[in-house]
Tab-separated table of C-alpha atoms in Angstrom:
chain	number	residue	atom	x	y	z
A	1	MET	CA	73.258	99.775	107.251
A	2	GLY	CA	70.395	98.029	108.947
A	3	GLY	CA	68.486	98.019	105.594
A	4	SER	CA	71.658	96.550	103.835
A	5	LEU	CA	71.913	93.653	106.453
A	6	ILE	CA	68.103	92.698	106.101
A	7	ALA	CA	68.378	92.742	102.377
A	8	SER	CA	71.324	90.668	102.396
A	9	ASN	CA	69.953	88.360	104.717
A	10	ILE	CA	66.334	88.097	103.329
A	11	SER	CA	66.503	86.185	100.144
A	12	ALA	CA	64.836	83.162	98.060
A	13	GLU	CA	66.555	81.193	101.071
A	14	GLN	CA	64.165	82.909	103.461
A	15	MET	CA	61.152	83.923	101.318
A	16	ILE	CA	60.921	80.679	99.349
A	17	GLY	CA	63.161	78.474	101.592
A	18	MET	CA	61.373	79.392	105.108
A	19	THR	CA	57.889	79.222	103.430
A	20	GLY	CA	58.533	75.689	102.666
A	21	PRO	CA	59.264	74.716	106.115
A	22	GLY	CA	56.288	76.847	107.217
A	23	TYR	CA	54.252	74.496	105.145
A	24	ALA	CA	55.839	71.387	106.390
A	25	VAL	CA	56.465	72.108	110.140
A	26	GLY	CA	54.823	75.389	110.918
A	27	LEU	CA	55.925	78.302	113.037
A	28	ALA	CA	58.819	76.414	114.605
A	29	ILE	CA	61.126	77.318	111.710
A	30	SER	CA	60.728	80.990	112.797
A	31	SER	CA	63.240	80.270	115.578
A	32	TYR	CA	65.945	80.973	113.035
A	33	GLU	CA	64.579	84.579	112.708
A	34	LEU	CA	63.558	85.171	116.299
A	35	MET	CA	66.835	83.924	117.732
A	36	ALA	CA	68.711	86.067	115.067
A	37	ALA	CA	67.169	89.197	116.912
A	38	ALA	CA	68.843	88.116	120.146
A	39	THR	CA	72.090	87.117	118.419
A	40	LEU	CA	72.222	90.586	116.791
A	41	LEU	CA	72.200	92.231	120.134
A	42	VAL	CA	75.327	90.048	121.257
A	43	VAL	CA	77.165	90.785	117.941
A	44	ALA	CA	76.416	94.558	118.331
A	45	LYS	CA	77.696	94.688	121.967
A	46	TYR	CA	80.433	92.366	122.192
A	47	PHE	CA	81.748	91.449	118.633
A	48	LEU	CA	81.565	94.787	116.691
A	49	PRO	CA	83.443	96.937	119.261
A	50	ILE	CA	86.533	94.631	118.960
A	51	PHE	CA	86.470	94.396	115.152
A	52	LEU	CA	86.094	98.107	114.676
A	53	LYS	CA	88.612	98.965	117.383
A	54	ASN	CA	91.162	96.813	115.610
A	55	ASP	CA	90.446	98.093	111.993
A	56	ILE	CA	89.307	94.886	110.832
A	57	SER	CA	87.796	94.767	107.095
A	58	THR	CA	87.510	90.942	106.562
A	59	MET	CA	87.024	88.022	108.974
A	60	PRO	CA	90.270	86.343	107.785
A	61	GLN	CA	92.173	89.518	108.212
A	62	PHE	CA	91.110	89.306	112.008
A	63	LEU	CA	92.442	85.649	112.090
A	64	GLU	CA	95.803	86.812	110.790
A	65	LYS	CA	96.031	89.585	113.234
A	66	ARG	CA	95.154	87.382	116.149
A	67	PHE	CA	96.872	84.266	115.073
A	68	ASP	CA	98.777	83.978	111.763
A	69	GLY	CA	98.518	83.446	107.982
A	70	ARG	CA	97.863	79.714	108.202
A	71	VAL	CA	94.674	80.246	110.201
A	72	ARG	CA	93.591	82.946	107.894
A	73	THR	CA	94.053	80.980	104.583
A	74	GLY	CA	92.628	77.853	106.183
A	75	LEU	CA	89.280	79.419	107.000
A	76	ALA	CA	89.236	81.616	103.907
A	77	ILE	CA	89.297	78.531	101.823
A	78	PHE	CA	86.358	77.188	103.909
A	79	TRP	CA	84.273	80.243	103.496
A	80	LEU	CA	84.880	80.271	99.907
A	81	LEU	CA	83.559	76.621	99.466
A	82	ILE	CA	80.547	77.559	101.539
A	83	PHE	CA	79.753	80.669	99.812
A	84	VAL	CA	79.875	79.046	96.361
A	85	PHE	CA	78.605	75.613	96.576
A	86	VAL	CA	76.109	76.089	99.466
A	87	ASN	CA	74.896	79.949	99.638
A	88	ILE	CA	75.287	80.979	95.963
A	89	THR	CA	74.132	77.777	94.655
A	90	SER	CA	70.955	77.230	96.787
A	91	LEU	CA	69.833	81.041	96.077
A	92	LEU	CA	70.171	80.368	92.404
A	93	TYR	CA	68.186	77.104	92.511
A	94	LEU	CA	65.381	78.573	94.796
A	95	GLY	CA	65.087	81.748	92.566
A	96	GLY	CA	65.024	79.636	89.380
A	97	LEU	CA	62.343	77.580	90.983
A	98	ALA	CA	60.286	80.391	91.971
A	99	LEU	CA	60.426	81.913	88.419
A	100	GLU	CA	59.710	78.375	86.906
A	101	ASN	CA	56.427	78.248	88.966
A	102	MET	CA	55.179	81.741	88.736
A	103	LEU	CA	56.195	82.607	85.192
A	104	GLY	CA	56.755	79.200	83.535
A	105	ILE	CA	60.405	80.095	82.875
A	106	PRO	CA	62.590	76.785	82.638
A	107	LEU	CA	64.713	76.457	85.652
A	108	VAL	CA	68.023	76.659	83.889
A	109	TRP	CA	67.252	80.005	82.181
A	110	GLY	CA	65.681	81.382	85.372
A	111	VAL	CA	69.036	80.575	87.223
A	112	ILE	CA	71.183	82.179	84.448
A	113	GLY	CA	69.028	85.282	84.394
A	114	LEU	CA	69.256	85.920	88.031
A	115	ALA	CA	72.911	85.340	87.935
A	116	VAL	CA	73.312	87.970	85.204
A	117	TYR	CA	70.996	90.370	86.996
A	118	SER	CA	73.081	90.213	90.254
A	119	SER	CA	76.275	90.441	88.345
A	120	THR	CA	75.419	93.868	86.936
A	121	PHE	CA	75.994	95.562	90.316
A	122	SER	CA	78.002	93.142	92.313
A	123	ILE	CA	80.842	92.559	89.727
A	124	PHE	CA	81.222	96.163	88.616
A	125	GLY	CA	79.838	98.299	91.257
A	126	GLY	CA	81.749	96.961	94.464
A	127	LEU	CA	80.589	97.102	98.057
A	128	ARG	CA	79.124	100.633	97.884
A	129	ALA	CA	76.912	99.822	94.867
A	130	VAL	CA	75.689	96.620	96.564
A	131	VAL	CA	74.743	98.489	99.883
A	132	TRP	CA	72.773	101.340	98.123
A	133	THR	CA	70.943	98.787	95.833
A	134	ASP	CA	70.163	96.915	98.987
A	135	VAL	CA	68.607	100.069	100.641
A	136	VAL	CA	66.142	100.433	97.653
A	137	GLN	CA	65.502	96.756	97.471
A	138	VAL	CA	64.619	96.242	101.065
A	139	ILE	CA	61.840	98.626	100.834
A	140	VAL	CA	60.389	96.829	97.955
A	141	LEU	CA	61.120	93.452	99.594
A	142	VAL	CA	59.299	94.111	102.902
A	143	PHE	CA	56.367	95.798	101.052
A	144	GLY	CA	55.955	92.984	98.563
A	145	GLY	CA	56.284	90.247	101.141
A	146	THR	CA	53.649	91.838	103.387
A	147	VAL	CA	51.284	92.382	100.552
A	148	ALA	CA	51.511	88.567	99.791
A	149	SER	CA	50.981	87.750	103.562
A	150	VAL	CA	47.943	90.087	103.835
A	151	MET	CA	46.323	88.756	100.613
A	152	ILE	CA	46.647	85.113	101.728
A	153	LEU	CA	45.291	85.678	105.256
A	154	GLN	CA	42.453	87.629	103.761
A	155	ALA	CA	41.698	84.655	101.531
A	156	VAL	CA	41.822	82.265	104.588
A	157	GLY	CA	39.598	84.492	106.567
A	158	ASN	CA	37.124	84.661	103.707
A	159	GLY	CA	37.621	88.446	103.313
A	160	ASP	CA	36.989	89.322	107.162
A	161	GLY	CA	40.645	90.517	107.609
A	162	ILE	CA	43.968	89.286	108.460
A	163	PHE	CA	43.057	88.702	112.204
A	164	ALA	CA	40.164	86.452	111.016
A	165	GLY	CA	42.690	84.717	108.839
A	166	LEU	CA	45.049	84.095	111.632
A	167	GLN	CA	42.246	82.852	113.775
A	168	THR	CA	41.304	80.411	111.073
A	169	LEU	CA	44.792	79.213	110.626
A	170	TYR	CA	45.209	78.423	114.368
A	171	GLU	CA	41.837	76.701	114.381
A	172	LYS	CA	42.435	74.443	111.398
A	173	ALA	CA	46.171	73.715	112.044
A	174	PRO	CA	46.920	74.401	115.700
A	175	GLU	CA	49.925	71.883	115.538
A	176	LYS	CA	51.646	74.408	113.129
A	177	PHE	CA	51.895	76.954	115.836
A	178	ASP	CA	54.210	75.129	118.115
A	179	LEU	CA	57.534	76.927	118.393
A	180	ILE	CA	59.133	74.282	120.453
A	181	PHE	CA	58.743	70.586	119.312
A	182	SER	CA	58.498	67.589	121.582
A	183	ARG	CA	60.395	64.279	120.522
A	184	ASP	CA	57.542	62.735	119.046
A	185	ALA	CA	56.624	65.632	116.605
A	186	THR	CA	56.437	64.702	113.006
A	187	TYR	CA	55.243	65.887	109.541
A	188	THR	CA	54.610	64.439	106.299
A	189	ASP	CA	57.165	65.063	103.397
A	190	ILE	CA	54.825	65.682	100.428
A	191	GLN	CA	57.763	65.073	97.923
A	192	THR	CA	58.260	61.445	99.406
A	193	GLY	CA	55.108	60.785	101.265
A	194	GLU	CA	57.362	59.840	104.338
A	195	THR	CA	56.563	60.749	107.781
A	196	LYS	CA	59.530	62.489	109.203
A	197	SER	CA	60.677	63.693	112.561
A	198	ALA	CA	60.070	67.447	113.025
A	199	TYR	CA	62.185	67.194	116.227
A	200	ALA	CA	65.221	66.059	114.153
A	201	GLU	CA	65.085	69.352	112.311
A	202	LEU	CA	64.234	71.625	115.197
A	203	PRO	CA	65.069	69.680	118.344
A	204	GLY	CA	62.987	71.105	121.213
A	205	ILE	CA	64.803	73.429	123.722
A	206	SER	CA	67.945	73.485	121.617
A	207	VAL	CA	66.479	76.251	119.390
A	208	LEU	CA	66.827	78.409	122.678
A	209	ILE	CA	70.027	77.301	124.385
A	210	GLY	CA	71.766	74.906	122.047
A	211	GLY	CA	72.935	74.551	118.486
A	212	MET	CA	70.807	77.372	117.166
A	213	TRP	CA	73.004	79.941	118.860
A	214	ILE	CA	76.061	78.336	116.958
A	215	ALA	CA	74.189	78.704	113.730
A	216	ASN	CA	73.247	82.399	114.417
A	217	LEU	CA	76.485	83.566	116.054
A	218	TYR	CA	78.585	82.282	113.013
A	219	TYR	CA	76.142	83.841	110.549
A	220	TRP	CA	75.683	87.240	112.051
A	221	GLY	CA	78.996	87.585	113.932
A	222	THR	CA	81.710	85.945	111.623
A	223	ASN	CA	80.123	85.641	108.204
A	224	GLN	CA	81.955	87.954	105.847
A	225	TYR	CA	78.945	88.785	103.455
A	226	ILE	CA	76.902	89.850	106.431
A	227	ILE	CA	79.315	91.533	108.920
A	228	GLN	CA	81.149	93.558	106.300
A	229	ARG	CA	78.087	95.924	106.201
A	230	ALA	CA	78.586	96.747	109.833
A	231	LEU	CA	82.629	96.735	109.481
A	232	ALA	CA	82.028	99.553	106.639
A	233	ALA	CA	79.808	101.772	109.156
A	234	LYS	CA	81.151	105.308	110.011
A	235	SER	CA	81.189	104.576	113.642
A	236	LEU	CA	80.476	101.928	116.178
A	237	GLN	CA	77.237	103.747	117.412
A	238	GLU	CA	75.933	103.804	113.753
A	239	ALA	CA	76.869	100.140	113.344
A	240	GLN	CA	74.985	99.361	116.609
A	241	LYS	CA	71.933	101.311	115.532
A	242	GLY	CA	71.866	99.362	112.263
A	243	LEU	CA	72.085	96.040	114.062
A	244	ILE	CA	69.249	97.099	116.334
A	245	LEU	CA	66.975	97.910	113.368
A	246	ALA	CA	67.892	94.511	111.838
A	247	ALA	CA	66.667	92.888	115.063
A	248	PHE	CA	63.401	94.445	115.032
A	249	VAL	CA	62.920	93.533	111.372
A	250	LYS	CA	63.831	90.009	112.179
A	251	ILE	CA	61.004	89.682	114.733
A	252	LEU	CA	58.651	90.714	112.032
A	253	LEU	CA	59.723	88.419	109.319
A	254	PRO	CA	57.731	85.256	110.325
A	255	PHE	CA	54.756	87.181	109.358
A	256	ILE	CA	56.006	87.680	105.798
A	257	ILE	CA	57.821	84.433	105.125
A	258	VAL	CA	56.380	81.691	107.446
A	259	LEU	CA	52.627	82.302	107.656
A	260	PRO	CA	52.002	82.172	103.898
A	261	GLY	CA	53.493	78.495	104.190
A	262	ILE	CA	51.151	77.646	106.833
A	263	ALA	CA	48.249	79.197	104.905
A	264	ALA	CA	49.231	77.173	102.066
A	265	PHE	CA	49.021	74.038	104.036
A	266	VAL	CA	45.534	74.912	105.429
A	267	LEU	CA	44.175	75.776	101.761
A	268	GLY	CA	45.475	72.463	100.492
A	269	ALA	CA	48.018	73.786	98.025
A	270	GLU	CA	48.562	71.660	95.086
A	271	ILE	CA	52.317	71.367	95.009
A	272	THR	CA	54.855	68.570	94.884
A	273	LYS	CA	57.544	69.895	97.178
A	274	ALA	CA	57.410	72.105	100.084
A	275	ASP	CA	59.558	74.831	98.595
A	276	GLU	CA	56.941	75.423	95.954
A	277	ALA	CA	54.523	76.813	98.500
A	278	TYR	CA	55.474	80.396	98.224
A	279	PRO	CA	55.147	80.649	94.426
A	280	TRP	CA	51.716	78.776	94.786
A	281	VAL	CA	50.559	81.503	97.093
A	282	ILE	CA	51.637	84.269	94.607
A	283	ASN	CA	50.146	82.623	91.646
A	284	ASN	CA	46.759	81.899	93.274
A	285	TYR	CA	46.206	84.523	95.978
A	286	VAL	CA	47.897	87.755	94.994
A	287	SER	CA	46.047	89.915	92.459
A	288	VAL	CA	47.483	91.259	89.170
A	289	GLY	CA	49.737	94.333	89.629
A	290	PHE	CA	50.580	93.271	93.307
A	291	LYS	CA	51.825	90.082	91.851
A	292	GLY	CA	54.279	92.067	89.902
A	293	ILE	CA	55.374	93.816	93.079
A	294	VAL	CA	55.835	90.560	94.988
A	295	LEU	CA	57.845	89.138	91.938
A	296	ALA	CA	59.979	92.222	92.035
A	297	ALA	CA	60.480	91.976	95.625
A	298	LEU	CA	61.513	88.365	95.246
A	299	VAL	CA	64.042	88.968	92.430
A	300	ALA	CA	65.251	91.972	94.602
A	301	ALA	CA	65.721	89.651	97.577
A	302	ILE	CA	67.684	87.077	95.321
A	303	GLY	CA	69.775	89.699	93.602
A	304	SER	CA	70.636	91.576	96.692
A	305	SER	CA	71.865	88.395	98.678
A	306	LEU	CA	73.712	87.169	95.575
A	307	SER	CA	75.472	90.259	95.110
A	308	SER	CA	76.493	90.349	98.858
A	309	MET	CA	77.858	86.722	98.672
A	310	VAL	CA	79.668	87.397	95.364
A	311	ASN	CA	81.316	90.539	96.452
A	312	SER	CA	82.466	88.744	99.700
A	313	THR	CA	83.709	85.778	97.744
A	314	ALA	CA	85.659	88.117	95.677
A	315	THR	CA	86.960	90.045	98.736
A	316	ILE	CA	88.014	86.994	100.578
A	317	TYR	CA	89.951	85.391	97.666
A	318	THR	CA	91.566	88.587	96.422
A	319	LEU	CA	92.778	89.896	99.873
A	320	ASP	CA	93.057	86.706	101.863
A	321	ILE	CA	94.370	84.220	99.280
A	322	HIS	CA	95.557	85.807	95.941
A	323	GLN	CA	97.401	88.735	97.540
A	324	LYS	CA	98.861	86.565	100.334
A	325	LEU	CA	99.838	83.682	98.425
A	326	PHE	CA	100.302	84.427	94.698
A	327	ASP	CA	101.013	88.235	94.228
A	328	ARG	CA	101.990	90.230	97.288
A	329	LYS	CA	102.929	93.269	95.181
A	330	ALA	CA	99.772	93.383	92.994
A	331	SER	CA	98.364	96.904	92.249
A	332	GLU	CA	94.986	97.951	93.362
A	333	MET	CA	93.798	97.994	89.794
A	334	LYS	CA	94.863	94.448	89.424
A	335	LEU	CA	93.461	93.342	92.545
A	336	VAL	CA	89.951	94.962	91.543
A	337	TYR	CA	90.223	93.002	88.265
A	338	ILE	CA	91.017	89.772	89.908
A	339	GLY	CA	88.061	90.312	92.197
A	340	GLN	CA	85.824	90.762	89.219
A	341	VAL	CA	86.911	87.699	87.561
A	342	VAL	CA	86.500	85.600	90.952
A	343	ALA	CA	83.034	87.138	91.172
A	344	ALA	CA	82.196	85.940	87.757
A	345	VAL	CA	83.672	82.394	88.177
A	346	SER	CA	81.504	82.123	91.481
A	347	LEU	CA	78.396	82.794	89.705
A	348	VAL	CA	79.105	80.196	86.751
A	349	LEU	CA	80.166	77.525	89.465
A	350	GLY	CA	76.825	78.263	91.139
A	351	ILE	CA	74.809	77.890	87.946
A	352	VAL	CA	76.616	74.544	87.134
A	353	SER	CA	75.951	73.195	90.614
A	354	THR	CA	72.186	74.145	90.873
A	355	PRO	CA	70.842	70.714	89.346
A	356	LEU	CA	72.498	68.927	92.425
A	357	LEU	CA	69.783	70.440	94.738
A	358	SER	CA	66.707	69.137	92.876
A	359	ASN	CA	66.584	66.007	95.166
A	360	PHE	CA	66.494	67.902	98.495
A	361	GLY	CA	63.124	68.555	99.971
A	362	GLN	CA	63.698	71.697	102.034
A	363	ILE	CA	66.564	73.842	100.762
A	364	PHE	CA	66.713	75.997	103.725
A	365	GLN	CA	67.385	73.034	105.914
A	366	PHE	CA	70.010	71.953	103.476
A	367	VAL	CA	71.790	75.171	103.852
A	368	GLN	CA	71.844	75.283	107.625
A	369	GLU	CA	72.959	71.544	107.855
A	370	TYR	CA	75.745	71.842	105.401
A	371	THR	CA	77.011	75.305	106.737
A	372	GLY	CA	77.057	73.516	110.129
A	373	PHE	CA	79.794	71.315	109.058
A	374	VAL	CA	82.312	73.982	109.482
A	375	SER	CA	80.538	76.626	111.335
A	376	PRO	CA	81.309	75.261	114.957
A	377	GLY	CA	85.001	75.237	114.357
A	378	ILE	CA	85.024	78.703	112.918
A	379	LEU	CA	83.008	79.969	115.850
A	380	VAL	CA	85.175	78.435	118.311
A	381	VAL	CA	88.291	80.144	116.900
A	382	PHE	CA	86.530	83.355	116.827
A	383	ILE	CA	84.947	83.395	120.246
A	384	PHE	CA	88.274	82.235	121.974
A	385	GLY	CA	90.428	84.446	119.945
A	386	LEU	CA	88.428	87.360	120.805
A	387	PHE	CA	87.831	86.682	124.458
A	388	TRP	CA	90.734	84.368	125.794
A	389	GLU	CA	94.323	85.781	125.439
A	390	ARG	CA	95.787	82.428	126.004
A	391	THR	CA	94.308	80.836	122.926
A	392	SER	CA	97.221	79.686	120.807
A	393	THR	CA	97.874	79.533	117.003
A	394	GLN	CA	98.281	75.852	117.141
A	395	ALA	CA	94.920	75.392	119.112
A	396	ALA	CA	93.078	77.491	116.473
A	397	LEU	CA	94.575	75.407	113.768
A	398	VAL	CA	93.524	72.198	115.352
A	399	ALA	CA	89.982	73.444	115.871
A	400	VAL	CA	89.743	74.568	112.180
A	401	PHE	CA	90.849	71.467	110.614
A	402	LEU	CA	89.073	69.008	113.110
A	403	ALA	CA	85.689	70.663	112.486
A	404	LEU	CA	84.835	69.137	109.200
A	405	PRO	CA	86.008	65.533	110.026
A	406	LEU	CA	84.300	65.537	113.330
A	407	SER	CA	80.904	66.829	111.943
A	408	LEU	CA	81.153	64.203	109.246
A	409	TYR	CA	81.830	61.484	111.823
A	410	LEU	CA	78.730	62.486	113.751
A	411	LYS	CA	76.725	62.675	110.592
A	412	ILE	CA	77.796	59.255	109.462
A	413	PHE	CA	77.908	57.245	112.634
A	414	HIS	CA	75.338	59.099	114.747
A	415	GLU	CA	72.767	59.998	112.177
A	416	SER	CA	69.899	59.968	114.644
A	417	ILE	CA	71.260	63.108	116.349
A	418	PRO	CA	69.565	66.175	115.166
A	419	PHE	CA	71.892	68.357	113.040
A	420	ILE	CA	71.393	71.433	115.402
A	421	ASN	CA	72.600	69.247	118.233
A	422	ARG	CA	75.470	67.966	116.326
A	423	MET	CA	76.618	71.594	115.849
A	424	GLY	CA	76.510	72.064	119.666
A	425	ILE	CA	78.216	68.804	120.378
A	426	CYS	CA	80.943	69.783	117.817
A	427	PHE	CA	81.263	73.160	119.374
A	428	VAL	CA	81.794	71.788	123.002
A	429	ILE	CA	84.352	69.244	121.817
A	430	LEU	CA	86.194	71.609	119.843
A	431	SER	CA	86.228	74.192	122.677
A	432	VAL	CA	87.726	71.555	124.996
A	433	ILE	CA	90.284	70.514	122.506
A	434	LEU	CA	91.303	74.140	122.016
A	435	VAL	CA	91.692	74.869	125.664
A	436	ILE	CA	93.671	71.793	126.323
A	437	VAL	CA	96.174	72.562	123.281
A	438	SER	CA	96.387	76.158	124.364
A	439	LEU	CA	97.277	75.312	127.908
A	440	MET	CA	99.973	72.767	126.692
A	441	ALA	CA	101.463	75.373	124.385
A	442	LYS	CA	104.822	76.938	125.592
A	443	GLU	CA	104.132	80.676	125.999
A	444	ASN	CA	107.467	81.754	124.561
A	445	LYS	CA	107.195	79.441	121.473
A	446	HIS	CA	103.419	79.990	120.735
A	447	LYS	CA	102.662	83.428	121.756
A	448	THR	CA	100.056	85.104	119.601
A	449	GLN	CA	99.255	88.726	118.953
A	450	GLN	CA	96.480	89.990	121.061
A	451	VAL	CA	93.594	92.172	119.767
A	452	GLU	CA	92.979	95.430	121.727
A	453	THR	CA	90.138	95.060	124.234
A	454	SER	CA	89.038	96.849	127.416
A	455	PRO	CA	85.832	96.831	129.525
A	456	GLU	CA	85.071	100.479	128.057
A	457	LEU	CA	84.650	98.946	124.593
A	458	PHE	CA	81.558	97.110	125.625
A	459	LYS	CA	79.766	100.005	127.234
A	460	THR	CA	76.629	101.024	125.003
A	461	SER	CA	74.403	103.915	125.101
A	462	THR	CA	71.030	104.206	127.079
A	463	ALA	CA	69.148	103.966	123.890
A	464	PHE	CA	70.890	100.820	122.758
A	465	ASN	CA	70.241	99.233	126.194
A	466	LEU	CA	66.567	100.219	126.122
A	467	MET	CA	65.815	98.803	122.739
A	468	SER	CA	67.749	95.702	123.702
A	469	VAL	CA	65.446	95.066	126.646
A	470	LEU	CA	62.361	95.823	124.482
A	471	ILE	CA	63.531	93.146	121.909
A	472	LEU	CA	64.279	90.521	124.578
A	473	GLY	CA	60.927	91.189	126.221
A	474	ILE	CA	59.142	90.771	122.747
A	475	LEU	CA	60.949	87.578	122.272
A	476	ALA	CA	60.099	86.166	125.695
A	477	ALA	CA	56.527	87.110	125.030
A	478	ILE	CA	56.347	85.288	121.681
A	479	TYR	CA	57.898	82.073	123.097
A	480	THR	CA	55.523	82.077	126.155
A	481	ILE	CA	52.473	82.419	123.862
A	482	PHE	CA	53.541	79.717	121.457
A	483	TRP	CA	55.452	77.327	123.533
């Protein structure tokens, strides 16, 4: 399960999408990975016990159990839009861009090929096929990514080893090793030649105590295509072990997916946009044979994440929209067929939408910002629904449907606010509104179902507690060193 979590998470969005920001702004982009490790501990200890105790299989199902069908359907629609037009589309585009730079395959044919590849096991195999494919692919993925990092660092260090390469990187580009940006931090966008604010993308201390938590808790705690692995675990203990393993891997990932970007910057990579940094590294510094393994790792990463997203898209539409709104008496066989059709349609829509991304500089940041238009509202509903029994259905509906217009208002009229901070502001405003509406609701008229919770649910094993302390200690050391 831990391998499947990581394989679903690591994709072109990370291997290419984070190498690009590594080239542009440096190690600071690693905060998405490092803070994810801490977030996984929170999800394992506080979210999973409630989900598993209440037999939750999809996130919209939880919303109906806790509130009603309106909340479930509303958020299901938001999730479908994000999966198809942000996640699936960006993955296909980044994967196609890599194949174009590494193999000379035209972008459109690379996108189509990746869609066909992922469809072979996501449409016809279901979640079990996706998970077991992930287990194989994550091994190739980590090995291939490590090979690329080792070889580029060897080149930077003139053959004297990876530590010499790391020392050279730090000596030649010390500004790329800041994890926390000051307000005046900048970088040059090689696609446009403009000097841009690095702080606007990673606003200082907010990556530790602000909006970064919103992004990560939404992603790891409420995102169907990620959390469904944990929900399918044999037991809570097995699920928690899987998340602990995933947390350790997340700490190691910057070595695989960010350092190559910094190395490409130091070596003066001849590229026209930051997201071409990873293919440039592979083409120029990974030897024949190993290059094939790294390419296989990249395709495996893309296929794994695509299959997870497609499977979740099909699951949410079939169980949370089609069965609830259009065909309550549908047989299991028909639901499986509907799910396969939806999976195919989501891939086609992703293919058609990929050309729209060609004008964006760093696709990883595009994904984070546009997901952030709705994630604060979703997270507010989940956190208060899980941990505050007075949360009313009306309050949840208000938070859900105010999230997007509030985010758009801040984006349009307060563009100078970094998008991570906008997410934090939206979360606070929506939380206040939810509490006020809930307190104003008449108890007998707006009473909602309660999920089953108890203090005993949150007790964890000694091994889990020790591993959690170790992970937090490593994170504290990393941020202390690279502050």
